[in-house]
CSV table of C-alpha atoms and ligand atoms in Angstrom, one decimal:
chain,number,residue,atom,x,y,z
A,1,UNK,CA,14.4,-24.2,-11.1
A,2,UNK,CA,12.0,-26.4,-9.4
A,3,UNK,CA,11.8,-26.2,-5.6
A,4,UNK,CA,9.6,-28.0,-2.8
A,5,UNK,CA,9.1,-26.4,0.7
A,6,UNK,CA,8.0,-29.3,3.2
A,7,UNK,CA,6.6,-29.9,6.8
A,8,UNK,CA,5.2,-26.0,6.8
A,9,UNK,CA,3.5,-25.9,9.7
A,10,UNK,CA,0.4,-24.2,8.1
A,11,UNK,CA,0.5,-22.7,4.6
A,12,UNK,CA,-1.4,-19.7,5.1
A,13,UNK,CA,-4.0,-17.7,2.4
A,14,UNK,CA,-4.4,-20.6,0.2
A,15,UNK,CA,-7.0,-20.0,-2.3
A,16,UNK,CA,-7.6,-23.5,-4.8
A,17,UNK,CA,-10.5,-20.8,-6.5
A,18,UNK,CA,-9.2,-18.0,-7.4
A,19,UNK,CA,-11.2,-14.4,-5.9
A,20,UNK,CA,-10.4,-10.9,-6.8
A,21,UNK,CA,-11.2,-10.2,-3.1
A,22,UNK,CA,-13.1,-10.8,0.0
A,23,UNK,CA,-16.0,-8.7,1.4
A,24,UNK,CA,-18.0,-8.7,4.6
A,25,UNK,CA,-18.5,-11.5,6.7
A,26,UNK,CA,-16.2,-13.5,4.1
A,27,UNK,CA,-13.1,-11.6,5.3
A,28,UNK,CA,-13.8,-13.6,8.9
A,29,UNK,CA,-12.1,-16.9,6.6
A,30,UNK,CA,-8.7,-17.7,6.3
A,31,UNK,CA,-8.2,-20.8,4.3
A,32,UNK,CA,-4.9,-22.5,5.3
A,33,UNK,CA,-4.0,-26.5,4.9
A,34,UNK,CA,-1.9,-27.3,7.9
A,35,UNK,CA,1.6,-30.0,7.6
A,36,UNK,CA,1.7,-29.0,4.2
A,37,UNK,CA,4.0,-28.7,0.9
A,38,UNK,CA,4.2,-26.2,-1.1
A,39,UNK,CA,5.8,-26.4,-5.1
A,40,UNK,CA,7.6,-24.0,-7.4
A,41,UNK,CA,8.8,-23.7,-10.6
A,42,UNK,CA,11.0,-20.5,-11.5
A,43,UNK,CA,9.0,-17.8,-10.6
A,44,UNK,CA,5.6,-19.2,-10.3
A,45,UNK,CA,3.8,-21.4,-7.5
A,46,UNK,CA,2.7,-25.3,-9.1
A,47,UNK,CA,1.2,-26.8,-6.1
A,48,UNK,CA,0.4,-27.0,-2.6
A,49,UNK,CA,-1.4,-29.3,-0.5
A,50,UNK,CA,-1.3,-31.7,2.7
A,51,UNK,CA,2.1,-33.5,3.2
A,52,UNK,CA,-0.1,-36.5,3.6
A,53,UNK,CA,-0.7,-36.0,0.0
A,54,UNK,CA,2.6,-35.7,-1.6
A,55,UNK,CA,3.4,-37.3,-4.4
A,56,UNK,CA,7.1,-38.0,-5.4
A,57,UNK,CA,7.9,-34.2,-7.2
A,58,UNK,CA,11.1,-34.0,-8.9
A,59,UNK,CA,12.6,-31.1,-7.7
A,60,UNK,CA,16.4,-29.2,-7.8
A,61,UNK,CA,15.8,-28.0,-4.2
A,62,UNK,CA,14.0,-29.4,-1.4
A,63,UNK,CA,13.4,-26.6,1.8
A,64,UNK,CA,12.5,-28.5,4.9
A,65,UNK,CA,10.6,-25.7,6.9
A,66,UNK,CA,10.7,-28.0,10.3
A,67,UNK,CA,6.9,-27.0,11.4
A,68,UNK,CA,8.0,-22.9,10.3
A,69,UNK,CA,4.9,-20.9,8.7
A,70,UNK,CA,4.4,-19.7,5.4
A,71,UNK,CA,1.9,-16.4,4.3
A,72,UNK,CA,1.9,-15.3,1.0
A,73,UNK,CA,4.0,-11.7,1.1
A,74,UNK,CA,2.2,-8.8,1.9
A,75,UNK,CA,0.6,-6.3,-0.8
A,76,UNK,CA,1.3,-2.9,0.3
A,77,UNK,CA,-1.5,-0.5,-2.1
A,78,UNK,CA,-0.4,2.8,-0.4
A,79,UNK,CA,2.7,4.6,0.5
A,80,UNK,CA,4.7,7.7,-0.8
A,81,UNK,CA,8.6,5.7,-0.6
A,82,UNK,CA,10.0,8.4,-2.9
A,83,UNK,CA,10.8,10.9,-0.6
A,84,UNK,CA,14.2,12.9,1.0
A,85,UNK,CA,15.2,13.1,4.0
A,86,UNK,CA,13.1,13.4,7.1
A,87,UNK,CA,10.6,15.7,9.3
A,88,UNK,CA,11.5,14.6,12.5
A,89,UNK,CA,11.2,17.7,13.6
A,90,UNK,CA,7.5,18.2,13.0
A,91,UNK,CA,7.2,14.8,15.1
A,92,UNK,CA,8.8,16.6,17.8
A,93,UNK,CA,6.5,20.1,17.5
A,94,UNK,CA,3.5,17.3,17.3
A,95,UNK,CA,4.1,15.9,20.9
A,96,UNK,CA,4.5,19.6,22.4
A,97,UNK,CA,0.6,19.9,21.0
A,98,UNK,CA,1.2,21.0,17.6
A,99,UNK,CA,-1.7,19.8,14.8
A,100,UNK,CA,-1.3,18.4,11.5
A,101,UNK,CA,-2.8,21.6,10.1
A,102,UNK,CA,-0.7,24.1,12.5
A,103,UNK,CA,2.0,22.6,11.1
A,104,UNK,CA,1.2,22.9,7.8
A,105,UNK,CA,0.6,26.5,8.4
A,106,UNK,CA,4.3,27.0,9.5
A,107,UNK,CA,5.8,26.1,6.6
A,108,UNK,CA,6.3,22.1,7.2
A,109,UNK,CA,3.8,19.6,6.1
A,110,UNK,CA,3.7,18.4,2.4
A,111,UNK,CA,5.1,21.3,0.9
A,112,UNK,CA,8.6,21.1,3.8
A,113,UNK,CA,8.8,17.5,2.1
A,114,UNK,CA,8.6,19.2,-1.5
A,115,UNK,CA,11.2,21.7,-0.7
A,116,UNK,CA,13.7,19.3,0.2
A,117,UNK,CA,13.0,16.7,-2.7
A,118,UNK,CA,12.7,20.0,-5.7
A,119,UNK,CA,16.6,20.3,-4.5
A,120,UNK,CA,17.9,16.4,-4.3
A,121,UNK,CA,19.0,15.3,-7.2
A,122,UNK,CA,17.4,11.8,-8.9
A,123,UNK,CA,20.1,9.7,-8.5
A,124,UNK,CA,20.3,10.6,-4.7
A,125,UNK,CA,16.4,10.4,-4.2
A,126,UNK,CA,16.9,6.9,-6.1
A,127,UNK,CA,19.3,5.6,-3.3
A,128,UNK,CA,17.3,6.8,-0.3
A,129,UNK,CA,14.5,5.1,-1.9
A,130,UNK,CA,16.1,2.0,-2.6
A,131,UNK,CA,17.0,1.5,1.3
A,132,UNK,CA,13.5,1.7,2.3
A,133,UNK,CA,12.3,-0.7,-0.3
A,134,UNK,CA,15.1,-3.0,0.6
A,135,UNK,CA,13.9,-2.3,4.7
A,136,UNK,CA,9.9,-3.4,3.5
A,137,UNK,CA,10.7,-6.3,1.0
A,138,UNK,CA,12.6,-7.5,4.7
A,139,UNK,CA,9.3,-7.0,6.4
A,140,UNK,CA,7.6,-9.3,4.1
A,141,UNK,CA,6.6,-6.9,1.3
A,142,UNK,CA,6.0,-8.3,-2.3
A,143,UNK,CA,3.8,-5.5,-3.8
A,144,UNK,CA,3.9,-1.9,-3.1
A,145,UNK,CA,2.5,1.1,-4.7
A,146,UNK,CA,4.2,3.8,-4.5
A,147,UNK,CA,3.4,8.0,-5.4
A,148,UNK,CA,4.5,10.8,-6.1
A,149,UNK,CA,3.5,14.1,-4.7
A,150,UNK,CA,6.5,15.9,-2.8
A,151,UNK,CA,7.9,17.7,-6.4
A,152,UNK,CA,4.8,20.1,-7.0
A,153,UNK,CA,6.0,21.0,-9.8
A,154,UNK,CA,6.4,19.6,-12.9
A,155,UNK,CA,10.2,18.8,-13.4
A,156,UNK,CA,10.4,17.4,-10.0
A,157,UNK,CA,7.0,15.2,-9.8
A,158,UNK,CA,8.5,13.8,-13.4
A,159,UNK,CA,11.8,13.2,-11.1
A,160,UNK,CA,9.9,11.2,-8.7
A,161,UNK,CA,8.1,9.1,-11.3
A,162,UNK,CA,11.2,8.0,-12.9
A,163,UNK,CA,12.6,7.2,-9.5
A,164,UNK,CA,9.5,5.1,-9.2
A,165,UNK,CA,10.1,3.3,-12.9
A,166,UNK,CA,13.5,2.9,-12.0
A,167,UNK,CA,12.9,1.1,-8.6
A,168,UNK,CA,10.6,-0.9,-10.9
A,169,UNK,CA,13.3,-2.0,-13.0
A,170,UNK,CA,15.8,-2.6,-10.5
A,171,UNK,CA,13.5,-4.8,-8.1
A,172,UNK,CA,12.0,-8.2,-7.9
A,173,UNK,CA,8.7,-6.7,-6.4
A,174,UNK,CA,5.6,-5.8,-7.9
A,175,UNK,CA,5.8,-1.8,-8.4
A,176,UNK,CA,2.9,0.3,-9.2
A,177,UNK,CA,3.4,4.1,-9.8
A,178,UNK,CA,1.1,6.4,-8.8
A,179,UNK,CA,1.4,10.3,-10.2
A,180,UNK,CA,-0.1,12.6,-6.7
A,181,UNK,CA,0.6,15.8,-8.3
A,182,UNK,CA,-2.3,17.2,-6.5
A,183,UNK,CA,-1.3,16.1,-3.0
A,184,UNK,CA,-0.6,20.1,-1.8
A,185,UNK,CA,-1.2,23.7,-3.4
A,186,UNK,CA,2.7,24.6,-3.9
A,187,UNK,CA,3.0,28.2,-2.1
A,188,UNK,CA,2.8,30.3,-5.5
A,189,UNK,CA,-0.2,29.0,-6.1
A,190,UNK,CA,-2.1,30.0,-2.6
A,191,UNK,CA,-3.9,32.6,-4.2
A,192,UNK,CA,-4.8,31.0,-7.8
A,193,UNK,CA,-5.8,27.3,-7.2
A,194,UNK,CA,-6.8,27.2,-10.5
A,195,UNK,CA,-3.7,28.3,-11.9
A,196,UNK,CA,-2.1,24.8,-10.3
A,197,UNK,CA,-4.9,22.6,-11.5
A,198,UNK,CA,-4.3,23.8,-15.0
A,199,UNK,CA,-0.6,23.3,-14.8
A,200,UNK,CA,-1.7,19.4,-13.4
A,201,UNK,CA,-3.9,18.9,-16.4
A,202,UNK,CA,-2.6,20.9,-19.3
A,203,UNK,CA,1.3,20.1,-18.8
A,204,UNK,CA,2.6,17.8,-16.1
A,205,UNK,CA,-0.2,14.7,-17.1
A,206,UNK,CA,1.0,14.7,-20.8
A,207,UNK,CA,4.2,14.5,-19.9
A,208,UNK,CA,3.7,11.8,-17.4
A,209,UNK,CA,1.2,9.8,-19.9
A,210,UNK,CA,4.3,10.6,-22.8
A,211,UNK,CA,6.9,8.5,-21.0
A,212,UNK,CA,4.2,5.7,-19.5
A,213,UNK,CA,5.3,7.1,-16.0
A,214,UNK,CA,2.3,6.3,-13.6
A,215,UNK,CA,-0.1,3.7,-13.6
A,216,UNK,CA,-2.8,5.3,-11.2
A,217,UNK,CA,-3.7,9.0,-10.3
A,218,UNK,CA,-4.6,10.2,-7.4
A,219,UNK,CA,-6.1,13.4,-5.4
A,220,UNK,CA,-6.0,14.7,-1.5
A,221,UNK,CA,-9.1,15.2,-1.4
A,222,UNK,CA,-9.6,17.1,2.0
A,223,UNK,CA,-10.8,20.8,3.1
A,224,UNK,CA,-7.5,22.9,2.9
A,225,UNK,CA,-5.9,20.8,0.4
A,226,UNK,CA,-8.2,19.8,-3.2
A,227,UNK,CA,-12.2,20.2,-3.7
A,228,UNK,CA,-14.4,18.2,-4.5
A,229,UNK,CA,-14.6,19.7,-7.9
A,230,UNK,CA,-11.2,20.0,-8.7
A,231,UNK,CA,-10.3,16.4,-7.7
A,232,UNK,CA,-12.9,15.6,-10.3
A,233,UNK,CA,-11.3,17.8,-12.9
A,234,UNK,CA,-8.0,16.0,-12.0
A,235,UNK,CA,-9.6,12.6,-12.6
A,236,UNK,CA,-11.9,13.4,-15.7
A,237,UNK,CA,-8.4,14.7,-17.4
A,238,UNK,CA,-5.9,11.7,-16.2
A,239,UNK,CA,-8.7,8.8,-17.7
A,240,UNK,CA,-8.4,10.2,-20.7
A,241,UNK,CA,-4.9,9.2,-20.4
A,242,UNK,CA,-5.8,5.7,-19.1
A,243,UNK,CA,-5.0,6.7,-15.6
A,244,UNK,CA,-7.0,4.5,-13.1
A,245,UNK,CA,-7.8,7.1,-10.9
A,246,UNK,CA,-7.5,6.4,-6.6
A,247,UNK,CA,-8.4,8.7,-3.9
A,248,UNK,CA,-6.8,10.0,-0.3
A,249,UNK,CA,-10.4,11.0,1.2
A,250,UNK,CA,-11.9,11.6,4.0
A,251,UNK,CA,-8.7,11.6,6.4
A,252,UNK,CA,-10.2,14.6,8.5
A,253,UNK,CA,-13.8,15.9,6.8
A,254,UNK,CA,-16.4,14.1,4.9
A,255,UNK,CA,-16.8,16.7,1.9
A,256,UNK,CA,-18.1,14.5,-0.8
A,257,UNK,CA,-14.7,12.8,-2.0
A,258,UNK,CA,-15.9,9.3,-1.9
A,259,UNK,CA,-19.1,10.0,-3.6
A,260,UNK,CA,-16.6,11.4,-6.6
A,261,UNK,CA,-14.5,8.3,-6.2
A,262,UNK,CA,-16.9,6.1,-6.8
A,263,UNK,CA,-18.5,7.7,-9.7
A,264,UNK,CA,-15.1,7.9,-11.2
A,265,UNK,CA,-14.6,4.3,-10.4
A,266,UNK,CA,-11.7,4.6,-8.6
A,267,UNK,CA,-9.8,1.4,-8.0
A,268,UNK,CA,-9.5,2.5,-4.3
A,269,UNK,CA,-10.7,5.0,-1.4
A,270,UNK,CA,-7.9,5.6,0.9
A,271,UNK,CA,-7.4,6.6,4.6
A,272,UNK,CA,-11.6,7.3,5.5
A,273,UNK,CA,-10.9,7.5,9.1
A,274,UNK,CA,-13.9,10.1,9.4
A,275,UNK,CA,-17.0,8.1,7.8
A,276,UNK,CA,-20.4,9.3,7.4
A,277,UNK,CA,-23.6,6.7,6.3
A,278,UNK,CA,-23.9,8.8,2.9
A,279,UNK,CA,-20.3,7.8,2.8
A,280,UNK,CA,-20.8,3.9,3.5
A,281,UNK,CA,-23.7,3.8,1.1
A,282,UNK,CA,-21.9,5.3,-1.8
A,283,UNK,CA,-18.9,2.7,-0.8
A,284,UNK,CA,-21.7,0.3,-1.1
A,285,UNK,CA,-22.7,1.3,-5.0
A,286,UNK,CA,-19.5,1.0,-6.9
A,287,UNK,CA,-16.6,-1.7,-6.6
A,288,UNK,CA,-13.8,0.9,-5.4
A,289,UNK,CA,-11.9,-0.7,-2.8
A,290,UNK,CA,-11.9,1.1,0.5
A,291,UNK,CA,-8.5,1.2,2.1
A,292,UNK,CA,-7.0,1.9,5.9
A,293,UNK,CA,-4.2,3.0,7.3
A,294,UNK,CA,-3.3,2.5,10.6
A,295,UNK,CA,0.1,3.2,11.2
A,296,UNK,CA,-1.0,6.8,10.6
A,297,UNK,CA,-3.8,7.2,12.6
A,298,UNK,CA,-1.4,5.6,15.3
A,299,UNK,CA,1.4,8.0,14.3
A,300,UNK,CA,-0.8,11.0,14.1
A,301,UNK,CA,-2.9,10.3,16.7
A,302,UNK,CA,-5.9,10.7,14.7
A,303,UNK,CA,-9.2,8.4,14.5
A,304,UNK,CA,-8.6,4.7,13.2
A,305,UNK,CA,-11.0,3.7,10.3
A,306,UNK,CA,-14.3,2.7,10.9
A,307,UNK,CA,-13.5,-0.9,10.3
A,308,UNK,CA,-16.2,-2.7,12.0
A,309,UNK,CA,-18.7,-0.7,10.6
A,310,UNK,CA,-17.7,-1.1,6.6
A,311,UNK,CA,-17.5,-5.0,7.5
A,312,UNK,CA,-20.5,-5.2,8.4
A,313,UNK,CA,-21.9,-2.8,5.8
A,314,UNK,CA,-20.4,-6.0,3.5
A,315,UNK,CA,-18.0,-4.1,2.2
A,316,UNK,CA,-14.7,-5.2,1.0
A,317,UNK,CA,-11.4,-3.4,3.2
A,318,UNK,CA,-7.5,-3.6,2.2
A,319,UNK,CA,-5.4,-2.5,5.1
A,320,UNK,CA,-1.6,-0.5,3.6
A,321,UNK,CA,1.0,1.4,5.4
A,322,UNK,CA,0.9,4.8,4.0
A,323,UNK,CA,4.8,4.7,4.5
A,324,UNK,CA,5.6,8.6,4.1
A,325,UNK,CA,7.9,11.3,5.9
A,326,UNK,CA,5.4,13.4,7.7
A,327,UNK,CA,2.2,10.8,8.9
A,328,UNK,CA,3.4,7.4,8.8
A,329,UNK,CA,7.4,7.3,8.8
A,330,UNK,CA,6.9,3.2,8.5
A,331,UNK,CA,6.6,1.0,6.1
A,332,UNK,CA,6.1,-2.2,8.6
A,333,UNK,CA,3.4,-4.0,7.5
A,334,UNK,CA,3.6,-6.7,10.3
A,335,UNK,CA,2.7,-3.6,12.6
A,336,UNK,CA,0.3,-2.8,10.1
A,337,UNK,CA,-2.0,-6.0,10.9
A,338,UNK,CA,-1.2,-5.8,14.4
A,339,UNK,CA,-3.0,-2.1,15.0
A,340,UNK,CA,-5.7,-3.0,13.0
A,341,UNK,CA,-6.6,-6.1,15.5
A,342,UNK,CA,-5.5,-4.3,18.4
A,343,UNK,CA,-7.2,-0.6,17.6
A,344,UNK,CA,-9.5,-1.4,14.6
A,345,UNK,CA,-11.0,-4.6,16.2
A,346,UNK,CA,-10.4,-6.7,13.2
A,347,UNK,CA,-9.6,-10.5,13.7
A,348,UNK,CA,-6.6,-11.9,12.8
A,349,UNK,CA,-8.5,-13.3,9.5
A,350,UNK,CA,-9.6,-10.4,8.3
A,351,UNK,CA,-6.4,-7.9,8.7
A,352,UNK,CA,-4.5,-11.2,7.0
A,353,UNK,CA,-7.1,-10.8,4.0
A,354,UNK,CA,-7.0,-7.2,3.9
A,355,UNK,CA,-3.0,-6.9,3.5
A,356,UNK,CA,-3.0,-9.6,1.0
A,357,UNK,CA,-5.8,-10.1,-1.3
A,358,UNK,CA,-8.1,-7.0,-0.7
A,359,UNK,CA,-4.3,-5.2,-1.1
A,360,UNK,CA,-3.3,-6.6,-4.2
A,361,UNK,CA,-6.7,-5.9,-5.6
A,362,UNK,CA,-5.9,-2.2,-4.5
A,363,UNK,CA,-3.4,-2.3,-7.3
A,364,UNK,CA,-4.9,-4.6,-9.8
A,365,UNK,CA,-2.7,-7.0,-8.7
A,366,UNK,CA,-5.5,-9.9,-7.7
A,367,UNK,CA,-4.3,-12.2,-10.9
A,368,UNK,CA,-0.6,-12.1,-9.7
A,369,UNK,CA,-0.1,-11.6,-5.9
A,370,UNK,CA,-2.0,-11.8,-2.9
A,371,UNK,CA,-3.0,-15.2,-2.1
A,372,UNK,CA,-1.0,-19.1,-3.0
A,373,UNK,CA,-3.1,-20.0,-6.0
A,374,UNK,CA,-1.4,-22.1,-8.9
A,375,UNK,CA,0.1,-19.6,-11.4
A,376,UNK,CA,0.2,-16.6,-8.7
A,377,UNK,CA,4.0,-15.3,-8.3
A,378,UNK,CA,6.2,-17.2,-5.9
A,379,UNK,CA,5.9,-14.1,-3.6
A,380,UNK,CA,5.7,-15.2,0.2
A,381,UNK,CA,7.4,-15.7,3.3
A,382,UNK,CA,8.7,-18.2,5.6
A,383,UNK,CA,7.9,-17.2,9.6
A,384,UNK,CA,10.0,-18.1,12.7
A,385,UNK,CA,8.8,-21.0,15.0
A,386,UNK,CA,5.0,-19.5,15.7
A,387,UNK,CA,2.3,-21.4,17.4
A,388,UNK,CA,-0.4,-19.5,15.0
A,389,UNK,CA,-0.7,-17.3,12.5
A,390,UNK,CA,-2.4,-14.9,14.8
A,391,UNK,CA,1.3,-14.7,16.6
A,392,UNK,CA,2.0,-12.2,14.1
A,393,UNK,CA,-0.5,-9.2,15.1
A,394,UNK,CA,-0.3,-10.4,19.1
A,395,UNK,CA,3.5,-10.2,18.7
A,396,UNK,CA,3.7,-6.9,18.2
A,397,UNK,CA,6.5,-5.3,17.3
A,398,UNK,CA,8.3,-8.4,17.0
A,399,UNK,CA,10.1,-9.3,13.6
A,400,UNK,CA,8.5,-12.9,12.8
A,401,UNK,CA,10.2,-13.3,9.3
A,402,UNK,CA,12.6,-15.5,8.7
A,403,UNK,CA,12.9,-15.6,4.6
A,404,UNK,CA,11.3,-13.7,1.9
A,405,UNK,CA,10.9,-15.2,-1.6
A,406,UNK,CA,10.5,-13.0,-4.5
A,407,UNK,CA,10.1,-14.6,-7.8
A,408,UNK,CA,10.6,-18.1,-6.6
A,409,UNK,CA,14.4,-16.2,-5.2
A,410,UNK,CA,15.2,-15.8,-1.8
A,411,UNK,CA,16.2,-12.9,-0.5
A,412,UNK,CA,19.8,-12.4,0.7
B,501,NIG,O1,-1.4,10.0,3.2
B,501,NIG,N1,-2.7,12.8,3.7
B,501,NIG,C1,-2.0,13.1,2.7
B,501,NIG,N2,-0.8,12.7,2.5
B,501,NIG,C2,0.0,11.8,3.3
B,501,NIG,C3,0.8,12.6,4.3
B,501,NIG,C4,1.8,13.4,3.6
B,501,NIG,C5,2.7,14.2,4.5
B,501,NIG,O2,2.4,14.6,5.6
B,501,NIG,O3,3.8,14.3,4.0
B,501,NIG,C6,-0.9,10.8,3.9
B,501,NIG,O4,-1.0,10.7,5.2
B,502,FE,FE1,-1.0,8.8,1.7
């Protein structure tokens, strides 16, 4: 099926060379071609350019987009979808003053998430999941990687992965799986850490290599939750399964996480909202991609990540949502961009680049999704009437979408 999208107002993210992704000072460019056409057969994009230089395409459809926008869909690299039911409760215990830790401490937190999700059944964890992936594909969504983490124990973490491959299956998007075992120490295992870190390695990581169930790994990092050492264990054991690994780090204390990162060339460094200049020069010797998350330093009140200062350090940034029950309960990337102009100071160009390019390279997407480059997927989205693409971060809160295409397919 060959379709041809005319008079776009300004065809946003359009990269003729291919990158993997953008760094530094770099990130400041957004290459659009304004009044322009953009072509597709089936599922992949053919050709773009001015409307000035169209040449007479045969096509089976012909989309007039009357001056609308089009931005290549965003590539979510972070969120924990899988989850059941809510913790709106802790939200509440949060305004009266309550921390993230004290919260923990009283039984909620990760482990009130695993509770509920050890006793949902799969099929029921599937069908909560599939609304919220149906909710972010309408925001604009195209890639999203997604982890487990709320099981904590072996039959359930395998429940979440297949959950995960079976979202995969059933939906146009990209999906990347991502096995978090090590996100919390389950309560039985307060007093032998160990005990959990063997059980990670020794039974559920065979199993979840077996049945090809995650594509990444990844480790919280953080004082209370893994050490330095045992997030290396963790990552040293899930290679030799071909795990790539990835890293939550640094969300409250710099203890050495990214240095470990790096070394184990993670793909990315996620959340980093407390930085240190060791940190930024280990960042600076590998190629793991350093991620934000905004919505959940909004959501939690906490610092926003450093942005300014690993832009300038020339580092590379991807911006996700972190979509999850208990510190980001969104999955909006539109609001995403927005608080990283408004509260991380980046420029329109740059969050743009780090939801979409940097963000697919997050997941090792950069070949497929991300930017409209001949042969990437026919992944984007059509805006509203806007005057400018930076109408999507000023307009806050405002839905700006007017049609997704997935695959080349609109979505209904
Ligand atoms: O990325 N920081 C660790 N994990 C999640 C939050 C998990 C939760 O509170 O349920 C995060 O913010
Ligand atoms: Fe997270």
């Amino acid at each position: 099926m060959k379709k041809l999208f005319i008079n776009i107002k300004e065809l946003v993210q359009v990269r003729e060379t291919r990158v993997a992704k953008v760094s530094g000072a770099a990130m400041k460019i957004l290459p659009t071609i304004k009044n322009a056409f953009l072509y597709i057969e089936d599922e992949l994009i053919k050709g773009f350019g001015s409307m000035d230089d169209l040449a007479d395409l045969k096509t089976d459809e012909l989309i007039d987009c009357n001056g609308k926008m089009i931005f290549p869909t965003w590539c979510d690299s972070h969120t924990h979808i899988v989850f059941s039911g809510n913790r709106e409760g802790e939200f509440a215990d949060r305004i009266k003053g309550l921390s993230y830790k004290e919260i923990a401490q009283k039984g909620g937190g990760i482990l009130n998430s695993a509770k509920k999700l050890q006793e949902t059944s799969e099929k029921d964890l599937y069908q909560q999941a599939s609304k919220r992936i149906e909710e972010i594909i309408n925001l604009g969504t195209g890639a999203v990687e997604i982890k487990s983490g709320y099981g904590l124990n072996t039959s359930s973490e395998i429940k979440m992965l297949r959950v995960i491959q079976k979202l995969k299956q059933n939906y146009p998007i990209a999906i990347k799986a991502t096995f978090l075992g090590a996100h919390a120490f389950p309560s039985k295992y307060k007093d032998n850490k160990d005990g959990y870190i063997d059980l990670i390695i020794h039974e559920m990581l065979p199993l979840v290599a077996k049945d090809n169930l995650a594509d990444f790994v990844d480790v919280f990092c953080e004082k209370d939750y893994f050490t330095v050492l045992q997030t290396k264990r963790i990552l040293k054991a899930a290679k030799e399964y071909g795990l790539i690994p990835k890293i939550h780090v640094n969300q409250f204390y710099s203890i050495g996480g990214i240095k470990a990162g790096v070394a184990n060339n993670a793909l990315s460094v996620d959340h980093l909202e407390v930085l240190t200049e060791e940190d930024l020069q280990d960042l600076q010797k590998g190629e793991s991609m350093p991620v934000a998350l905004p919505s959940c330093s909004f959501f939690l009140g906490i610092p926003y990540t450093p942005a300014r200062r690993i832009l300038d350090a020339n580092l590379p940034l991807a911006l996700a949502s972190d979509y999850n029950p208990g510190s980001t309960p969104s999955g909006n990337m539109n609001f995403v961009v927005a608080t990283a102009c408004i509260k991380m100071k980046m420029t329109p160009e740059e969050a743009i680049n780090a939801a979409t390019i940097n963000g697919a390279f997050a997941m090792n997407l950069q070949d497929s999704h991300g930017s409209i480059s001949i042969g990437k997927k026919a992944n984007f989205f059509i805006s509203k009437k806007i005057p400018s693409y930076t109408f999507i971060p000023y307009s806050f809160g405002s839905n700006l979408i007017e049609k997704v295409y997935i695959n080349g397919v609109v979505i209904e």
